[in-house]
XYZ file of C-alpha atoms in Angstrom:
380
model
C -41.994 -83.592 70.925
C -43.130 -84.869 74.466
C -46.629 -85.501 72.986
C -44.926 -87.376 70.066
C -42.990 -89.401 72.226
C -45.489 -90.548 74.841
C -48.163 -90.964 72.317
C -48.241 -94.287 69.705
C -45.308 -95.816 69.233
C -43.536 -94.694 66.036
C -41.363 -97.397 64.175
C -37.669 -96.950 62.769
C -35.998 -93.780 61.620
C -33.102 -93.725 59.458
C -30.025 -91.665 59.458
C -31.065 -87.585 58.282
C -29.455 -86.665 55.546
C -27.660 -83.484 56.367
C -30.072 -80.714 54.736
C -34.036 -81.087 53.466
C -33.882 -81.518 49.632
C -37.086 -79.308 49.247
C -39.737 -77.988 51.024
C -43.067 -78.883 51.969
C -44.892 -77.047 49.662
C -42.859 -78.479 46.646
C -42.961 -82.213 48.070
C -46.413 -81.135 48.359
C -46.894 -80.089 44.724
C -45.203 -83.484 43.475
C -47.636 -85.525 45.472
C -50.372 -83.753 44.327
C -48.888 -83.617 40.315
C -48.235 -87.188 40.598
C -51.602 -88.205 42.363
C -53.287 -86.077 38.923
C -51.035 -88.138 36.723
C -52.747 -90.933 38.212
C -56.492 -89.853 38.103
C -55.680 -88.517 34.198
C -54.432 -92.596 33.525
C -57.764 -93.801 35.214
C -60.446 -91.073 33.613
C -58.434 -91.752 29.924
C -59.615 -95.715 30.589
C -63.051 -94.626 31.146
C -63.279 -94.637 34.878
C -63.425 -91.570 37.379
C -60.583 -91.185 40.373
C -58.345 -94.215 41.208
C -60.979 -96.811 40.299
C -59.425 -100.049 39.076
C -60.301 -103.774 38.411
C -59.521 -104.665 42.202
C -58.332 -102.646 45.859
C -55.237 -104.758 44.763
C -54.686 -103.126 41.030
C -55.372 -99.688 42.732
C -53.042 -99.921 45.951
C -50.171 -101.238 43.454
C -50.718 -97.750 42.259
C -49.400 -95.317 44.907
C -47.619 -98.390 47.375
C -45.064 -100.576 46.328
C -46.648 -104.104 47.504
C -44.641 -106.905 48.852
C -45.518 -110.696 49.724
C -45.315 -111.614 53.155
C -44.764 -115.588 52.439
C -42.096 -118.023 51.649
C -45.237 -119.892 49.449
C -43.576 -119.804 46.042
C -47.260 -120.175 44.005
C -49.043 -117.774 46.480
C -46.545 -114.937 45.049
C -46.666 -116.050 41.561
C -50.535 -115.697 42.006
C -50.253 -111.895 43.622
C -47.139 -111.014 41.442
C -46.008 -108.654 44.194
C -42.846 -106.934 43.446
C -40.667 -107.649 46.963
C -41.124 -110.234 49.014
C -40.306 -111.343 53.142
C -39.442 -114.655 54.549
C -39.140 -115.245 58.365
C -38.474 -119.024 60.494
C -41.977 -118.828 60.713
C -43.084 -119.345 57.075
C -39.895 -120.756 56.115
C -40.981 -123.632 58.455
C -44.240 -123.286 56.592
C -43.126 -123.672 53.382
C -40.787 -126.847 54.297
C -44.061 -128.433 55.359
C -45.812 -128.092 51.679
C -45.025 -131.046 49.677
C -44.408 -129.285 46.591
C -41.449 -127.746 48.316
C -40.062 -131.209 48.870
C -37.041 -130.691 46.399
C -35.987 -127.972 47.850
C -35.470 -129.119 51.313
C -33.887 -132.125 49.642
C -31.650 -130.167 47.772
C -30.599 -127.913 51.014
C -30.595 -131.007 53.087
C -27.994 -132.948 50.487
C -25.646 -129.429 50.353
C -25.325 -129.330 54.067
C -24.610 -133.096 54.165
C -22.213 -132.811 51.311
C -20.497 -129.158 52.768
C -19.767 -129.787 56.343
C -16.499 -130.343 57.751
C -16.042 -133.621 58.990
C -16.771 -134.521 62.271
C -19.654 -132.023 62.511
C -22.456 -133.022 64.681
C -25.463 -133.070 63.754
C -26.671 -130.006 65.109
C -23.925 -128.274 62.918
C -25.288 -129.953 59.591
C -28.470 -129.011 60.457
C -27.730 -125.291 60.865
C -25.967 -125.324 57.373
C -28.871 -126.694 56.119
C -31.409 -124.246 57.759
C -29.527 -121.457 56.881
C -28.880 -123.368 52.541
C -32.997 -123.375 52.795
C -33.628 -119.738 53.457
C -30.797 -118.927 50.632
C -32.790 -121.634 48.567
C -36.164 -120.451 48.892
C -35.237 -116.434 48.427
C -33.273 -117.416 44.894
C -36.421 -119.006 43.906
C -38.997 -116.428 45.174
C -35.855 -113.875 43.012
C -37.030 -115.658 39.595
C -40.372 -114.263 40.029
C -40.292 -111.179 42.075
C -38.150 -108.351 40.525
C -37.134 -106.380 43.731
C -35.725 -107.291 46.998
C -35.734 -110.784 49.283
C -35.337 -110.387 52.735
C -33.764 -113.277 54.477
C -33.680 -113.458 58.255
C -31.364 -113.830 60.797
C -31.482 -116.484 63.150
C -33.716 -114.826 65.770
C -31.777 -116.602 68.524
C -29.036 -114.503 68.050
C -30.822 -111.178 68.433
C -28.742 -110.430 71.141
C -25.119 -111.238 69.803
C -23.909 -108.882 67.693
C -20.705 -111.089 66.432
C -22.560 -114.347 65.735
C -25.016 -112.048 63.882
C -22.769 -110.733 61.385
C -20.974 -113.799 61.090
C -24.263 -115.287 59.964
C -25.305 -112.443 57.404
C -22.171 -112.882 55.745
C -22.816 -116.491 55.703
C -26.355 -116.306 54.175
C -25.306 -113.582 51.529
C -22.461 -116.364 50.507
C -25.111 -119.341 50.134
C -27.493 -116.875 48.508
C -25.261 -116.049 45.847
C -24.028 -119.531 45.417
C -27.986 -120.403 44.830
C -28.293 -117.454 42.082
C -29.631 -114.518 43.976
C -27.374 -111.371 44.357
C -26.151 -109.731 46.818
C -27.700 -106.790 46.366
C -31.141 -108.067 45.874
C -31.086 -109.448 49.344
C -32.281 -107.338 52.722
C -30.709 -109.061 55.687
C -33.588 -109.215 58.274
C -32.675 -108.699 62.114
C -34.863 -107.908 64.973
C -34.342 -104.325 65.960
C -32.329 -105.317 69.286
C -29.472 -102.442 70.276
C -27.543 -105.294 69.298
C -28.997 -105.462 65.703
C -29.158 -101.752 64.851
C -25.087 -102.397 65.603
C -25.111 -105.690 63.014
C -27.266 -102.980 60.476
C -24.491 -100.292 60.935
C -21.642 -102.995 60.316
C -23.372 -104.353 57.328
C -24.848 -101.345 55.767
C -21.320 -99.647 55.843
C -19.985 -102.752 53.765
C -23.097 -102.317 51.601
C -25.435 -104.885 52.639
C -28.810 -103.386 53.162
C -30.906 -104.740 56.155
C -34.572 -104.536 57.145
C -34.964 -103.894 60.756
C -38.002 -105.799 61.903
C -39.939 -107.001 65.387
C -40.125 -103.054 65.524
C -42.769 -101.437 68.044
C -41.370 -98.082 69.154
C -39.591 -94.727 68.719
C -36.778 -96.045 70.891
C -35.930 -98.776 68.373
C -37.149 -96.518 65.375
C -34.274 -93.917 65.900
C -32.097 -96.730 66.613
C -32.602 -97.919 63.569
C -32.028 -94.921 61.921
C -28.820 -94.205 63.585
C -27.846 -97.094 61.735
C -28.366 -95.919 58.234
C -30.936 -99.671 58.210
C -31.948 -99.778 54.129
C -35.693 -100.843 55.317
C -37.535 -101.137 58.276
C -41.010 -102.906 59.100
C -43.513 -101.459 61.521
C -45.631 -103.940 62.934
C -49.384 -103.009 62.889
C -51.473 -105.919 63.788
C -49.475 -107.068 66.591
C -49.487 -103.786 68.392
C -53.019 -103.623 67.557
C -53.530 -107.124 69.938
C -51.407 -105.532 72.649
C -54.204 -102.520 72.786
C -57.400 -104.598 72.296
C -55.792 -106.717 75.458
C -55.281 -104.055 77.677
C -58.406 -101.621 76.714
C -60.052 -104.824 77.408
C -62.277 -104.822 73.952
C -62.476 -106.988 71.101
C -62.349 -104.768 68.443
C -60.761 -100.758 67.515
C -61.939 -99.427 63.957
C -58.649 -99.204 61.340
C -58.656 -95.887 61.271
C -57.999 -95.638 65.232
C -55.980 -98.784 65.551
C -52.351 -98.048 67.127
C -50.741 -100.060 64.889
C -51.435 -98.141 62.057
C -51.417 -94.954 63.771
C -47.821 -95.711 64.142
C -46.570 -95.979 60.488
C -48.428 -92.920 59.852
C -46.384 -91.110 62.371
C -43.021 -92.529 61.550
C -43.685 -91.983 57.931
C -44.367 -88.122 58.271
C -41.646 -88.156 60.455
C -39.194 -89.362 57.543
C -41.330 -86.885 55.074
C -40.624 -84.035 57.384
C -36.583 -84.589 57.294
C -36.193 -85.669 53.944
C -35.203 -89.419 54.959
C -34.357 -91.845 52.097
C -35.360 -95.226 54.529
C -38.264 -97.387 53.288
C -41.354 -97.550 55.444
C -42.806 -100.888 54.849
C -45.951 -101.830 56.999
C -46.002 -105.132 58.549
C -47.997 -107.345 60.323
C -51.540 -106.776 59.412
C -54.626 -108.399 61.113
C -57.428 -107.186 58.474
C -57.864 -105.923 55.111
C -59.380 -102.304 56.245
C -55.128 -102.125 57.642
C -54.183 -102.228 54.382
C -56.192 -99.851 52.938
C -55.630 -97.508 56.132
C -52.283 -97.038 54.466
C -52.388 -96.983 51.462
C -49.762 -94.205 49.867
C -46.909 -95.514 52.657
C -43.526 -96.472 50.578
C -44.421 -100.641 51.392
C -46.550 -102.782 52.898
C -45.953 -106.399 53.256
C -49.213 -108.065 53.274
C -49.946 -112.335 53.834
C -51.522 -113.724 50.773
C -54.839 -113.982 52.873
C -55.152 -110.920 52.614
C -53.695 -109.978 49.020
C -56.388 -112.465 47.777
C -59.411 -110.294 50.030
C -57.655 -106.983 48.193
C -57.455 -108.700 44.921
C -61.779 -109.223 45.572
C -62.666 -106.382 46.694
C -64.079 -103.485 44.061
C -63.945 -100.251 46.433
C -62.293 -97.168 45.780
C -58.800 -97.249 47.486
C -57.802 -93.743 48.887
C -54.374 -92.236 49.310
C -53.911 -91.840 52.652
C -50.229 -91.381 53.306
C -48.496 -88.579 51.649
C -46.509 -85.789 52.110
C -47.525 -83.965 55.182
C -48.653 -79.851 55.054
C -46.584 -78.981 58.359
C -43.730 -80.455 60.282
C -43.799 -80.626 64.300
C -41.840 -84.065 64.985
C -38.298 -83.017 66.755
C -35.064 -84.647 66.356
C -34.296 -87.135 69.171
C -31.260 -88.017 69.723
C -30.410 -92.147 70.712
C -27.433 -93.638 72.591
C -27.957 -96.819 74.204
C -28.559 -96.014 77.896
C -31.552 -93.974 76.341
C -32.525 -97.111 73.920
C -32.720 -98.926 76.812
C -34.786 -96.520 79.197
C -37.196 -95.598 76.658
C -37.678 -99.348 76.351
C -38.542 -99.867 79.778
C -41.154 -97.001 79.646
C -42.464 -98.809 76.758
C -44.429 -102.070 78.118
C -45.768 -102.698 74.799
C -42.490 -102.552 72.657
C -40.984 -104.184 75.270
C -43.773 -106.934 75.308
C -43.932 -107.829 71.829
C -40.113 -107.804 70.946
C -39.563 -110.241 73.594
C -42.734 -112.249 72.098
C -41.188 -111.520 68.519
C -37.769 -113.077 69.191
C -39.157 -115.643 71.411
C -41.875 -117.143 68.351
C -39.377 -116.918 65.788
C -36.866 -118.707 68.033
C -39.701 -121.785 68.542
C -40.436 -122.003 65.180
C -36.856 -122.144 63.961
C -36.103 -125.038 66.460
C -39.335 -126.903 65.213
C -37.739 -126.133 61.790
C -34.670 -127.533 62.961
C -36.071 -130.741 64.678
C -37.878 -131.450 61.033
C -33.954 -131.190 59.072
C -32.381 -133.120 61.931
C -34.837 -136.095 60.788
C -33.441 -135.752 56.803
C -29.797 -135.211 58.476
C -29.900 -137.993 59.846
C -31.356 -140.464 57.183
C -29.261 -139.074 54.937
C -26.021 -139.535 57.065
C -27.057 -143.021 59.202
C -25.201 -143.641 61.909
C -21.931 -141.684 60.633
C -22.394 -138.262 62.683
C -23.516 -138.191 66.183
């Protein structure tokens, strides 16, 4: 377990369920019954192994593939069957002039919805928070799975103003048409927001636990029954190329994806029921490096690279022939040492919360513009 713990970091770990369902060797006969199933589809249309029109075609076979965007036509294009939003490319998306109507339309509801007397700053949070309902109820209509919707990352660190906010989005989001239950709450995977997770998971509300980089935060998370959590792979592939000092580290060494293979044997080994859903990817040959996890959330860059390419795509995630991980146990004094040990982790959370938190003020500047035409000189 020492070895597993001081080696790559290993992302999110749910909450065990009390006994294995079955044992290796019969997880390991379903993989390999289903994995025939597949090659018998592929030989009966004329073609040997998992060979299909694209990587993309062949990849939605054995991974569940989710759009990393808030660009409405980019996931109509990829027809991916999840999809994630962040302040990042919801402040994206507001830019695209197509969009227009629907930051009009979230700009007129927080106008219309405030109490009176709110300042600005108040409207404009309304509205903010209106636009990320508005934009997952549209992405809904064409995706048939889940929508996550982020928490304001500038409240990674307060656990009340966090759940007060979740509740809040859910409310707008089903007011805009998209259910409950079709949204993931997104929240950085703070100690603070593996406590939001266990509030809102116990009342239903599945989260994914993201901006997540080690074990520490991975059993966090899974002390916290999260629904979903998202390793990050590229960006813990730039903190190694940095401090090797090289430009480059082949896919099938990179950290990153070193990582969700780890975490995702890990859950394999104890029978966990989370979602793994890879994150963050900086190249194509990523992608493919994991193909077989439960997810991967991929940018439409990307998608469109995977939907060119003509390669055979090989599983390489699935259940694993022997189990080694151990158990660890996770209060928050140990959260918060193994942290510390952890420069990277540490690193790139702080990073995380910190880019998400710029963007979502420049996102914020832009609707205090419209808040203000809209009101004149009536709120200050």
């Amino acid at each position: 377990m020492e070895a597993f713990v001081q080696g790559v970091s290993v992302h999110g770990v749910v909450q065990a369920r009390s006994s294995f369902a079955c044992s290796t060797q019969q997880r390991s006969a379903v993989f390999a019954a289903k994995s025939a199933s597949a090659s018998s589809r592929c030989v009966a249309n004329g073609v040997t192994g998992l060979r299909a029109t694209s990587e993309l075609d062949q990849l939605k076979e054995m991974t569940v593939i989710v759009a990393d965007t808030g660009d409405i036509d980019s996931i109509k294009k990829y027809k991916p069957t999840d999809a994630t939003t962040n302040p990042s490319l919801i402040y994206a998306a507001s830019q695209m002039p197509q969009y227009k109507s629907i930051v009009d339309s979230a700009v007129q509801y927080g106008v219309e919805n405030s109490p009176n007397g709110a300042s600005v700053s108040e409207v404009v949070e309304l509205v903010r928070d209106k636009l990320s309902a508005l934009f997952g109820a549209e992405i809904s209509k064409i995706v048939p799975g889940y929508v996550s919707i982020e928490v304001d990352a500038r409240l990674s660190f307060d656990y009340e103003a966090s759940v007060a906010k979740a509740y809040r989005i859910l409310k707008l989001a089903e007011e805009s048409g998209l259910p409950r239950e079709r949204v993931l709450i997104k929240l950085a995977t703070t100690w603070e927001g593996c406590r939001v997770a266990e509030c809102l998971q116990k009342d239903g509300i599945n989260c994914n636990m993201t901006l997540l980089f080690s074990i520490a935060q991975a059993v966090a998370a899974a002390d916290a029954g999260a629904k979903l959590i998202s390793p990050f792979v590229g960006r813990i592939l730039d903190w190694y190329k940095k401090a090797r000092g090289v430009d480059s580290i082949p896919a099938s060494e990179d950290p990153g994806v070193l990582s969700v293979r780890q975490i995702h044997e890990y859950y394999k080994c104890f029978g966990y029921d989370t979602i793994v859903m890879g994150a963050s990817f900086r190249s194509k040959d990523e992608v493919l490096e994991l193909a077989g996890c439960d997810r991967l959330t991929i940018a439409p860059k990307l998608l469109q690279e995977l939907k060119e390419g003509t390669s055979t795509v090989v599983r390489k995630l699935g259940p694993p022939e022997t189990c080694q991980a151990e158990k660890i146990e996770m209060d928050e004094p140990t959260y918060r040492w193994m942290m510390n040990e952890d420069p990277m982790a540490t690193e790139k959370l702080a990073e995380g919360i910190r880019n998400f938190a710029k963007d979502t003020d420049l996102l914020d500047g832009q609707l205090a513009i419209l808040v203000k035409e809209k009101l004149g000189a009536a709120v200050v």
